[in-house]
Amino acid sequence: MIQITQKMLAAIQKKAQSAELRKHAENLLVKLVGVDTTPRSDPRVTAGNEARVFNMIREEIKTILGEKADMQFLPIDPKITRSPHYTPPHYTKTPERPDGLTVEETYRNRGNLLVAIPGRGGDGLKLAMNSHVDTVAPHFPPRVEGDLVYGRGTADAKGQVVAMLMQMKILKEVMEEFGISLNKDIYYQIVIEEEPGGNGSLSLAVQDPFPFDVLLVFEITEMKVHPGNRGALWYMVTMNPAKGINPVEMAASVVLAMEEEGRRIKAESDHPLFPTRPVQTCQGILGPFGRHPSAVNDHIVLHIETDTSEGDLKVIIDRAIGSYCKDYDDKTKVVDPRTKQVLVERHYDLEGGDFQLTIHGKAGHMGAILECDDAITKMAYIVRDLIAYRKSAGRSLGISLDGHAGRELILEGGQGFVPTHEISEVMDRMRSAVERGARAYCERIGAEFKPGYVKTTYDKLHNAAFARQVDTPAMQTAVDACKKVGLWKDEPIIGWNVSCDARIFAATFPDREVLTFGVGSLSEAHAANEFVSLGEIMKAAEMATVYALELCGWKRNG
């Protein structure tokens, strides 16, 4: 790769660290985050909001590259349905439309924005950069507090898009200042649909409009570069037992069985790129509680009808929480280094005669579940012990979920895994765990189990894990660029503990390099207080500028 000069590095850093450019990045991010780009059941609303964001981005690109910038809007290609990586647009399902919309109906007037800066020939590799503008629900508007910008999508991933655009601006200015041009093309992919399963990036993989050599996917990696991703799949467990069998109690038993199976998979997950074994089981939604399968649930409410005293009930609940904390740590005693507050103020509130039990946790991305606190899993420990007490003490004790009526109850969540396991095996094992948990519950209460009581489906996100070599020119140049801007010391190269669109390109193009890099913390992505640091955005732009010049190669004009 062609090294940049010290003068070029100094110029890149000066531009990236300027107060004027940082303020510009702040204003742009606030505008982008101000638009709600969560997927909606009415794709016309989604398309309209995406168009607003893309128009803002187009205007920014025109100010950087000029009116003749090489930009194009590529509609989503219906051929994505033929790919094993396709995810049906589940968010278009409604009670009136239980099967959802077709790909043509969902993606009408929707697509991805692509930008190219052409190279002039010479040694180097063609680089593409990718990130997404869609976000998870619920949307909340931006606010700025010092260096931090809060709001849905600040980190995941509109802040990443801003970092790419700031890189574009710095790169253009440095090339003009030093009278140089890129040897190879650089492409910018700004896509939709990452959060629901990756159909935006999948459309680009199917179309392959700009064949690249190296893809740098901007995601929330805390400024580290990774040559692999762990895998993830989202499950939906539908419980519909016979009359007289409590679906909430069955759900608790199912959750515990899935958690146990997740621990078994983790124990088997010995891979050199994933030394921490990032194998998470995340319970995201139960009935009316929770908004996203891969967001750790932080709030659930039970109703307990019993002739047991409040004091005795608290003893049982406290004992159950003690067991939970032995397995998952006590987050009421862990201080968040950023906020200086405990992660969870208290585990629960118990109120009333017919008791209302509110269970508290801490939300966040499933990739950061060790730093979070899942209220659904905590609930499962409590319900298990309440069932045991009811049986041993012979007391009257009924459990129901606030806002839930009837027998059918739906649990949604995510299971992470690394390349030691194929996604099909993980699916089979989690499906077996669900049945095992439901069967065990029926045996415990003396009821007959029937397979139709539970059904496990994987109609949403289903991402395979992948790992690339660590000694490739693409990866080594990325490490060198990180070192030049102060982001990398002598540390091991590892895979990213999360899944993203990188896996689509890695599977589709096994002969091309795919890396993941970006700003922000997983513990805050998908959380109620999602934020990103403007300083980190500018540092990422700095690194990506160095990387583009050294990977693509450059030469003097004339």
Coordinates of C-alpha atoms in Angstrom, one line a residue:
M1 CA 0.0 0.0 0.0
I2 CA 1.1 3.6 -0.7
Q3 CA 1.9 5.4 2.6
I4 CA 0.8 9.1 3.1
T5 CA 3.4 11.7 4.0
Q6 CA 3.6 13.3 7.5
K7 CA 2.4 16.6 6.0
M8 CA -0.6 14.9 4.6
L9 CA -1.4 13.2 8.0
A10 CA -1.0 16.5 9.8
A11 CA -3.4 18.2 7.4
I12 CA -5.9 15.4 7.8
Q13 CA -5.8 15.6 11.5
K14 CA -6.0 19.4 11.5
K15 CA -9.2 19.3 9.4
A16 CA -10.8 16.5 11.4
Q17 CA -10.1 18.3 14.7
S18 CA -11.3 21.7 13.6
A19 CA -14.2 23.2 15.7
E20 CA -15.9 24.5 12.5
L21 CA -16.1 21.0 10.9
R22 CA -17.2 19.4 14.2
K23 CA -20.0 21.9 14.5
H24 CA -21.0 21.2 10.9
A25 CA -21.1 17.4 11.7
E26 CA -23.2 18.2 14.8
N27 CA -25.8 20.2 12.7
L28 CA -26.0 17.5 10.1
L29 CA -26.4 14.7 12.6
V30 CA -29.1 16.6 14.4
K31 CA -31.0 17.1 11.2
L32 CA -30.7 13.4 10.2
V33 CA -31.7 12.2 13.6
G34 CA -34.7 14.5 13.6
V35 CA -36.3 12.4 11.0
D36 CA -38.0 9.2 12.2
T37 CA -36.7 6.3 10.0
T38 CA -38.0 3.4 12.0
P39 CA -39.7 0.9 9.6
R40 CA -43.5 1.4 9.5
S41 CA -46.3 -0.9 8.5
D42 CA -47.3 1.6 5.9
P43 CA -44.2 1.7 3.6
R44 CA -45.4 5.0 2.1
V45 CA -44.6 6.7 5.4
T46 CA -41.2 4.9 5.6
A47 CA -40.4 5.8 2.0
G48 CA -41.3 9.5 2.7
N49 CA -39.1 9.7 5.7
E50 CA -36.2 7.9 4.0
A51 CA -36.5 10.4 1.1
R52 CA -36.2 13.3 3.5
V53 CA -33.0 11.9 4.9
F54 CA -31.6 11.1 1.5
N55 CA -32.3 14.6 0.3
M56 CA -30.4 16.0 3.2
I57 CA -27.5 13.7 2.4
R58 CA -27.6 14.6 -1.3
E59 CA -27.3 18.3 -0.5
E60 CA -24.4 17.6 1.7
I61 CA -22.6 15.6 -1.0
K62 CA -23.2 18.4 -3.5
T63 CA -21.5 20.9 -1.3
I64 CA -18.6 18.5 -1.0
L65 CA -18.2 17.2 -4.5
G66 CA -20.1 19.7 -6.5
E67 CA -23.3 19.6 -8.6
K68 CA -21.7 17.0 -10.9
A69 CA -21.1 14.5 -8.1
D70 CA -21.4 10.9 -9.2
M71 CA -24.5 10.0 -7.2
Q72 CA -27.3 7.5 -8.0
F73 CA -30.3 6.2 -6.3
L74 CA -30.7 2.4 -6.9
P75 CA -34.2 1.0 -6.2
I76 CA -34.4 -2.2 -4.1
D77 CA -34.1 -5.1 -6.5
P78 CA -37.0 -7.7 -6.2
K79 CA -34.4 -10.4 -7.0
I80 CA -33.5 -10.2 -3.3
T81 CA -36.3 -12.7 -2.6
R82 CA -34.2 -15.4 -4.3
S83 CA -31.3 -15.0 -1.8
P84 CA -30.9 -17.1 1.4
H85 CA -30.1 -13.8 3.1
Y86 CA -33.5 -12.3 2.3
T87 CA -35.7 -11.3 5.2
P88 CA -39.4 -10.9 4.6
P89 CA -40.6 -7.4 5.6
H90 CA -42.3 -8.5 8.8
Y91 CA -42.9 -4.9 9.9
T92 CA -45.6 -4.6 7.2
K93 CA -47.8 -7.1 8.9
T94 CA -51.0 -5.8 10.5
P95 CA -54.1 -7.4 12.0
E96 CA -55.9 -6.6 8.7
R97 CA -52.8 -7.8 6.7
P98 CA -51.4 -10.7 8.6
D99 CA -49.1 -11.9 5.8
G100 CA -47.6 -8.4 5.2
L101 CA -46.8 -6.9 1.9
T102 CA -44.9 -8.2 -1.1
V103 CA -41.4 -7.1 -1.9
E104 CA -42.7 -4.9 -4.7
E105 CA -45.3 -3.2 -2.5
T106 CA -42.9 -2.8 0.4
Y107 CA -40.0 -1.2 -1.6
R108 CA -41.9 0.9 -4.1
N109 CA -40.0 4.2 -4.4
R110 CA -37.4 3.0 -1.9
G111 CA -33.7 2.2 -2.4
N112 CA -30.1 3.0 -1.6
L113 CA -28.0 6.0 -2.3
L114 CA -24.6 5.4 -3.9
V115 CA -21.7 7.9 -4.5
A116 CA -18.4 7.4 -6.4
I117 CA -15.1 9.2 -6.4
P118 CA -13.3 7.8 -9.4
G119 CA -9.6 6.8 -9.4
R120 CA -7.2 7.6 -12.2
G121 CA -5.4 4.3 -12.4
G122 CA -2.4 2.8 -10.6
D123 CA -1.6 0.5 -7.7
G124 CA -4.2 0.1 -5.0
L125 CA -7.5 -1.5 -4.2
K126 CA -11.1 -0.3 -4.8
L127 CA -12.7 0.7 -1.5
A128 CA -16.4 0.8 -0.6
M129 CA -17.8 2.2 2.6
N130 CA -21.3 1.2 3.9
S131 CA -23.7 2.3 6.6
H132 CA -27.5 2.6 7.1
V133 CA -30.1 5.3 7.8
D134 CA -32.9 3.1 9.3
T135 CA -33.2 2.8 13.1
V136 CA -35.0 0.7 15.6
A137 CA -38.1 1.8 17.4
P138 CA -39.0 3.8 19.3
H139 CA -37.9 7.1 17.7
F140 CA -36.9 9.9 20.0
P141 CA -35.6 13.3 18.9
P142 CA -32.1 14.7 19.1
R143 CA -30.6 16.8 21.8
V144 CA -27.0 18.0 22.2
E145 CA -25.1 18.0 25.5
G146 CA -21.5 19.1 25.1
D147 CA -19.7 16.6 22.9
L148 CA -22.6 14.1 23.0
V149 CA -25.6 14.0 20.7
Y150 CA -28.5 12.0 22.0
G151 CA -31.4 10.6 19.9
R152 CA -32.5 7.4 18.1
G153 CA -29.9 6.6 15.4
T154 CA -27.1 8.8 16.7
A155 CA -24.8 5.8 17.0
D156 CA -26.8 3.2 15.1
A157 CA -26.2 4.4 12.5
K158 CA -26.7 8.0 11.4
G159 CA -23.6 9.0 13.3
Q160 CA -21.8 6.5 11.1
V161 CA -23.2 8.1 8.0
V162 CA -22.0 11.5 9.2
A163 CA -18.6 10.1 9.8
M164 CA -18.5 8.8 6.2
L165 CA -19.6 12.2 4.9
M166 CA -17.0 14.0 6.9
Q167 CA -14.4 11.6 5.6
M168 CA -15.6 12.5 2.1
K169 CA -15.1 16.2 2.8
I170 CA -11.7 15.8 4.4
L171 CA -10.5 13.5 1.6
K172 CA -11.6 16.0 -1.1
E173 CA -9.9 18.9 0.6
V174 CA -6.7 17.0 1.2
M175 CA -6.5 15.9 -2.4
E176 CA -7.0 19.5 -3.6
E177 CA -4.5 20.9 -1.1
F178 CA -1.8 18.5 -2.1
G179 CA -2.6 18.2 -5.7
I180 CA -3.2 14.4 -5.7
S181 CA -5.7 11.9 -7.0
L182 CA -6.8 8.4 -5.9
N183 CA -5.4 5.5 -8.0
K184 CA -8.5 3.4 -7.4
D185 CA -12.2 4.2 -7.1
I186 CA -13.9 4.8 -3.7
Y187 CA -17.6 4.1 -3.3
Y188 CA -20.0 5.2 -0.6
Q189 CA -23.1 3.0 0.1
I190 CA -25.8 4.6 2.2
V191 CA -28.5 2.0 2.6
I192 CA -31.9 1.2 4.2
E193 CA -33.3 -1.8 6.0
E194 CA -30.2 -2.9 8.1
E195 CA -32.2 -3.2 11.3
P196 CA -35.0 -5.5 10.0
G197 CA -32.6 -7.9 8.4
G198 CA -30.4 -6.3 5.7
N199 CA -32.5 -6.1 2.6
G200 CA -31.0 -2.8 1.6
S201 CA -27.4 -4.1 1.5
L202 CA -28.7 -7.4 0.1
S203 CA -30.0 -5.4 -2.9
L204 CA -26.6 -3.9 -3.5
A205 CA -25.0 -7.4 -3.2
V206 CA -27.4 -8.7 -5.8
Q207 CA -26.9 -5.8 -8.2
D208 CA -23.1 -5.3 -7.5
P209 CA -23.1 -1.9 -9.2
F210 CA -19.6 -1.0 -8.1
P211 CA -17.4 -4.1 -7.8
F212 CA -15.1 -3.3 -4.9
D213 CA -12.0 -5.0 -3.5
V214 CA -12.5 -4.0 0.1
L215 CA -15.7 -3.0 2.0
L216 CA -15.6 -1.1 5.3
V217 CA -18.9 -1.3 7.0
F218 CA -19.5 1.5 9.5
E219 CA -21.1 0.2 12.7
I220 CA -20.9 0.7 16.5
T221 CA -17.5 -1.0 17.1
E222 CA -16.0 1.5 19.6
M223 CA -13.4 2.6 17.0
K224 CA -11.9 -0.9 16.4
V225 CA -11.6 -2.7 13.1
H226 CA -12.9 -6.3 12.9
P227 CA -12.4 -8.9 10.1
G228 CA -15.4 -10.9 11.2
N229 CA -18.8 -10.8 12.8
R230 CA -20.6 -13.1 15.1
G231 CA -23.9 -14.4 13.8
A232 CA -27.4 -13.7 15.0
L233 CA -30.9 -14.9 14.5
W234 CA -34.2 -13.6 15.8
Y235 CA -36.7 -16.1 17.1
M236 CA -40.5 -15.9 17.7
V237 CA -42.0 -18.3 20.1
T238 CA -45.8 -18.6 20.0
M239 CA -47.3 -20.2 23.1
N240 CA -50.9 -21.3 22.8
P241 CA -51.5 -24.0 25.4
A242 CA -54.8 -25.7 26.3
K243 CA -57.3 -24.0 28.6
G244 CA -56.1 -24.2 32.2
I245 CA -52.4 -24.0 31.4
N246 CA -51.0 -20.6 32.2
P247 CA -49.1 -19.2 29.1
V248 CA -47.1 -16.7 31.2
E249 CA -45.8 -19.5 33.4
M250 CA -45.0 -21.6 30.3
A251 CA -43.1 -18.6 28.9
A252 CA -41.0 -18.4 32.0
S253 CA -40.0 -22.1 31.7
V254 CA -39.3 -21.6 28.0
V255 CA -37.1 -18.6 28.7
L256 CA -35.0 -20.5 31.2
A257 CA -34.6 -23.5 28.8
M258 CA -33.4 -21.1 26.0
E259 CA -31.0 -19.4 28.4
E260 CA -29.6 -22.8 29.4
E261 CA -29.2 -23.8 25.8
G262 CA -27.5 -20.5 25.0
R263 CA -25.0 -21.2 27.7
R264 CA -24.2 -24.6 26.2
I265 CA -23.6 -23.1 22.8
K266 CA -21.4 -20.5 24.3
A267 CA -19.3 -23.2 26.1
E268 CA -18.7 -24.9 22.7
S269 CA -17.8 -21.6 20.9
D270 CA -14.0 -21.8 20.8
H271 CA -12.8 -19.6 17.9
P272 CA -9.6 -17.6 17.7
L273 CA -11.3 -14.4 16.4
F274 CA -13.9 -14.5 19.2
P275 CA -11.9 -15.1 22.4
T276 CA -14.7 -13.7 24.6
R277 CA -17.3 -16.0 23.1
P278 CA -19.9 -13.4 22.3
V279 CA -22.8 -15.8 22.4
Q280 CA -25.8 -14.0 23.8
T281 CA -29.4 -15.1 24.4
C282 CA -31.5 -11.9 24.4
Q283 CA -35.2 -11.9 25.5
G284 CA -36.5 -8.8 23.8
I285 CA -40.3 -8.9 23.7
L286 CA -43.0 -10.7 25.7
G287 CA -46.6 -9.9 24.9
P288 CA -47.0 -6.1 25.1
F289 CA -43.6 -5.5 26.7
G290 CA -40.6 -4.7 24.6
R291 CA -40.1 -3.2 21.1
H292 CA -37.4 -5.1 19.4
P293 CA -36.1 -8.7 19.4
S294 CA -32.4 -7.6 19.7
A295 CA -33.0 -4.9 22.3
V296 CA -32.6 -6.1 25.9
N297 CA -36.0 -5.8 27.7
D298 CA -36.0 -3.3 30.6
H299 CA -39.5 -3.4 31.9
I300 CA -42.3 -5.9 32.5
V301 CA -45.3 -6.0 34.7
L302 CA -47.0 -9.0 36.3
H303 CA -50.2 -9.3 38.3
I304 CA -50.1 -11.8 41.2
E305 CA -53.4 -12.9 42.8
T306 CA -52.6 -14.8 46.1
D307 CA -53.6 -15.2 49.7
T308 CA -49.9 -15.0 50.6
S309 CA -48.8 -11.9 52.6
E310 CA -46.7 -9.2 51.0
G311 CA -43.8 -10.0 53.3
D312 CA -43.8 -13.7 52.3
L313 CA -44.1 -12.7 48.6
K314 CA -41.1 -10.4 48.9
V315 CA -39.0 -13.2 50.5
I316 CA -39.7 -15.4 47.5
I317 CA -39.1 -12.6 45.0
D318 CA -35.8 -11.6 46.7
R319 CA -34.6 -15.2 46.7
A320 CA -35.4 -15.5 43.0
I321 CA -33.5 -12.3 42.2
G322 CA -30.6 -13.5 44.2
S323 CA -30.4 -16.6 42.0
Y324 CA -30.7 -14.5 38.9
C325 CA -27.9 -12.2 40.1
K326 CA -25.6 -15.2 40.7
D327 CA -26.0 -16.0 37.0
Y328 CA -26.2 -12.5 35.5
D329 CA -24.6 -10.2 38.1
D330 CA -26.4 -7.6 40.2
K331 CA -26.7 -4.5 38.1
T332 CA -28.0 -2.5 41.0
K333 CA -24.4 -2.6 42.3
V334 CA -22.7 -1.8 39.0
V335 CA -22.0 1.9 38.2
D336 CA -22.1 3.1 34.6
P337 CA -18.7 4.8 34.0
R338 CA -20.3 7.4 31.7
T339 CA -23.4 8.4 33.8
K340 CA -21.8 7.7 37.2
Q341 CA -25.2 6.1 38.1
V342 CA -26.0 2.5 38.9
L343 CA -27.2 0.6 35.8
V344 CA -30.5 -0.4 37.5
E345 CA -31.8 1.6 40.4
R346 CA -33.9 -1.3 41.9
H347 CA -34.9 -4.7 40.7
Y348 CA -38.7 -4.4 41.3
D349 CA -41.6 -2.6 42.8
L350 CA -44.5 -4.6 44.5
E351 CA -47.7 -2.8 45.0
G352 CA -51.4 -3.4 46.0
G353 CA -53.4 -6.2 47.5
D354 CA -53.9 -8.0 44.3
F355 CA -50.2 -7.5 43.7
Q356 CA -48.7 -5.6 40.8
L357 CA -45.1 -6.6 40.3
T358 CA -43.0 -4.3 38.1
I359 CA -39.7 -5.8 37.2
H360 CA -36.9 -3.4 36.1
G361 CA -33.9 -4.0 33.9
K362 CA -31.5 -2.0 31.6
A363 CA -32.1 -1.9 27.9
G364 CA -29.4 -2.0 25.2
H365 CA -28.2 -3.9 22.2
M366 CA -28.1 -7.6 22.6
G367 CA -24.4 -7.5 21.7
A368 CA -23.9 -5.7 25.0
I369 CA -26.2 -7.9 27.1
L370 CA -23.5 -8.4 29.7
E371 CA -23.6 -4.7 30.5
C372 CA -27.4 -4.7 30.4
D373 CA -30.1 -6.4 32.5
D374 CA -32.9 -8.4 30.9
A375 CA -36.3 -7.9 32.7
I376 CA -37.8 -10.9 30.9
T377 CA -35.1 -13.3 32.1
K378 CA -35.3 -11.9 35.6
M379 CA -39.1 -12.4 35.4
A380 CA -38.5 -16.1 34.5
Y381 CA -36.5 -16.7 37.7
I382 CA -39.2 -15.1 39.8
V383 CA -42.1 -17.0 38.2
R384 CA -40.2 -20.3 38.5
D385 CA -39.8 -19.7 42.3
L386 CA -43.5 -18.6 42.7
I387 CA -44.6 -21.8 41.0
A388 CA -42.4 -23.9 43.3
Y389 CA -43.8 -22.0 46.3
R390 CA -47.4 -22.5 45.2
K391 CA -46.8 -26.3 44.9
S392 CA -44.8 -26.7 48.1
A393 CA -47.0 -24.5 50.3
G394 CA -50.3 -25.4 48.7
R395 CA -51.3 -21.7 48.5
S396 CA -53.5 -20.0 46.0
L397 CA -51.3 -18.0 43.5
G398 CA -52.2 -16.8 40.0
I399 CA -49.8 -15.1 37.7
S400 CA -50.8 -12.9 34.7
L401 CA -49.0 -10.4 32.4
D402 CA -50.3 -6.9 32.5
G403 CA -52.1 -6.0 29.2
H404 CA -52.3 -9.6 28.0
A405 CA -55.5 -11.6 27.6
G406 CA -56.2 -15.0 26.2
R407 CA -54.0 -18.0 25.9
E408 CA -51.7 -17.1 23.0
L409 CA -48.6 -15.3 24.1
I410 CA -45.6 -14.4 22.0
L411 CA -41.9 -14.2 23.0
E412 CA -39.4 -12.7 20.7
G413 CA -35.6 -12.4 21.1
G414 CA -32.2 -13.1 19.5
Q415 CA -29.5 -15.7 19.8
G416 CA -25.9 -14.8 19.0
F417 CA -23.3 -17.4 17.8
V418 CA -19.8 -17.5 16.3
P419 CA -18.4 -19.3 13.3
T420 CA -18.0 -22.6 15.3
H421 CA -21.7 -23.1 14.7
E422 CA -23.8 -23.1 11.5
I423 CA -27.0 -21.1 11.7
S424 CA -29.1 -24.2 11.0
E425 CA -27.8 -26.0 14.0
V426 CA -28.5 -23.0 16.3
M427 CA -32.0 -22.8 15.0
D428 CA -32.6 -26.5 15.6
R429 CA -31.2 -26.4 19.1
M430 CA -33.2 -23.3 20.2
R431 CA -36.3 -24.8 18.8
S432 CA -35.6 -28.0 20.9
A433 CA -35.0 -25.9 24.0
V434 CA -38.4 -24.2 23.6
E435 CA -40.2 -27.5 23.5
R436 CA -38.1 -28.8 26.3
G437 CA -39.0 -25.8 28.5
A438 CA -42.7 -26.1 27.7
R439 CA -42.7 -29.8 28.3
A440 CA -41.0 -29.4 31.7
Y441 CA -43.5 -26.8 32.8
C442 CA -46.5 -29.1 31.9
E443 CA -44.9 -31.9 33.8
R444 CA -44.4 -29.6 36.8
I445 CA -48.0 -28.7 37.0
G446 CA -49.3 -32.2 36.1
A447 CA -50.7 -31.3 32.7
E448 CA -50.3 -33.2 29.4
F449 CA -47.9 -31.6 27.0
K450 CA -48.8 -31.4 23.3
P451 CA -46.3 -30.1 20.6
G452 CA -48.9 -27.7 19.3
Y453 CA -48.6 -25.7 22.5
V454 CA -45.4 -24.0 21.3
K455 CA -44.2 -23.0 17.9
T456 CA -40.7 -21.5 17.1
T457 CA -40.2 -19.6 13.9
Y458 CA -37.3 -17.6 12.4
D459 CA -39.0 -15.3 9.9
K460 CA -37.0 -12.2 10.8
L461 CA -33.3 -11.6 10.9
H462 CA -31.1 -14.6 10.3
N463 CA -27.4 -13.7 10.0
A464 CA -24.7 -16.3 9.6
A465 CA -21.3 -15.7 11.4
F466 CA -18.2 -15.1 9.3
A467 CA -14.4 -14.7 9.9
R468 CA -11.7 -13.5 7.5
Q469 CA -7.9 -13.7 7.7
V470 CA -6.1 -11.2 9.9
D471 CA -3.0 -10.8 7.8
T472 CA -4.5 -9.5 4.6
P473 CA -3.4 -6.2 3.1
A474 CA -6.8 -4.7 3.7
M475 CA -6.8 -5.5 7.4
Q476 CA -3.1 -4.6 8.0
T477 CA -3.6 -1.3 6.2
A478 CA -6.6 -0.6 8.4
V479 CA -4.5 -1.3 11.6
D480 CA -1.8 1.0 10.2
A481 CA -4.3 3.8 9.6
C482 CA -5.7 3.3 13.2
K483 CA -2.2 3.5 14.6
K484 CA -1.4 6.7 12.6
V485 CA -4.4 8.5 14.2
G486 CA -3.9 7.0 17.7
L487 CA -6.7 4.4 17.7
W488 CA -4.7 1.2 17.9
K489 CA -1.9 0.0 20.1
D490 CA -0.3 -3.4 20.1
E491 CA -3.5 -5.4 20.6
P492 CA -4.9 -8.6 19.1
I493 CA -7.2 -8.5 16.0
I494 CA -10.6 -10.0 16.9
G495 CA -14.0 -10.4 15.4
W496 CA -16.9 -8.0 16.2
N497 CA -19.2 -9.3 18.9
V498 CA -22.3 -8.3 16.9
S499 CA -23.9 -9.0 13.5
C500 CA -24.5 -6.5 10.7
D501 CA -24.8 -6.2 7.0
A502 CA -21.1 -7.1 6.6
R503 CA -22.1 -10.8 6.7
I504 CA -24.2 -10.4 3.5
F505 CA -21.2 -9.1 1.5
A506 CA -18.8 -11.6 3.1
A507 CA -21.1 -14.5 2.1
T508 CA -21.9 -13.1 -1.4
F509 CA -18.3 -12.2 -2.3
P510 CA -15.9 -14.7 -0.6
D511 CA -13.0 -13.4 -2.6
R512 CA -13.4 -9.8 -1.3
E513 CA -12.3 -8.3 2.0
V514 CA -15.1 -7.2 4.4
L515 CA -14.2 -5.2 7.6
T516 CA -16.3 -3.5 10.2
F517 CA -15.4 -0.2 11.9
G518 CA -17.2 2.7 13.5
V519 CA -18.0 4.9 16.5
G520 CA -20.2 4.4 19.5
S521 CA -20.9 1.9 22.3
L522 CA -23.0 -1.2 21.9
S523 CA -24.4 -0.7 25.5
E524 CA -26.1 2.5 24.3
A525 CA -27.3 1.4 20.8
H526 CA -30.9 0.4 20.8
A527 CA -31.1 1.9 24.4
A528 CA -33.4 4.5 25.7
N529 CA -30.6 7.1 25.9
E530 CA -28.7 6.3 22.7
F531 CA -25.9 8.8 22.0
V532 CA -22.7 9.3 20.1
S533 CA -19.6 11.4 20.6
L534 CA -18.9 14.1 18.0
G535 CA -15.2 13.7 18.8
E536 CA -15.4 10.1 17.9
I537 CA -17.2 10.8 14.7
M538 CA -14.4 13.2 13.6
K539 CA -11.7 10.7 14.7
A540 CA -13.4 8.0 12.6
A541 CA -13.5 10.3 9.6
E542 CA -9.8 11.0 10.2
M543 CA -8.9 7.2 10.2
A544 CA -11.1 6.5 7.2
T545 CA -9.4 9.3 5.2
V546 CA -5.9 7.8 5.9
Y547 CA -7.2 4.4 5.1
A548 CA -8.7 5.4 1.8
L549 CA -5.5 7.1 0.6
E550 CA -3.3 4.3 1.6
L551 CA -5.6 1.4 0.4
C552 CA -6.7 3.0 -2.9
G553 CA -3.3 4.5 -3.5
W554 CA -2.6 8.1 -4.6
K555 CA -0.4 10.0 -7.0
R556 CA 0.5 13.6 -7.8
N557 CA -1.5 15.3 -10.5
G558 CA 0.1 16.4 -13.7

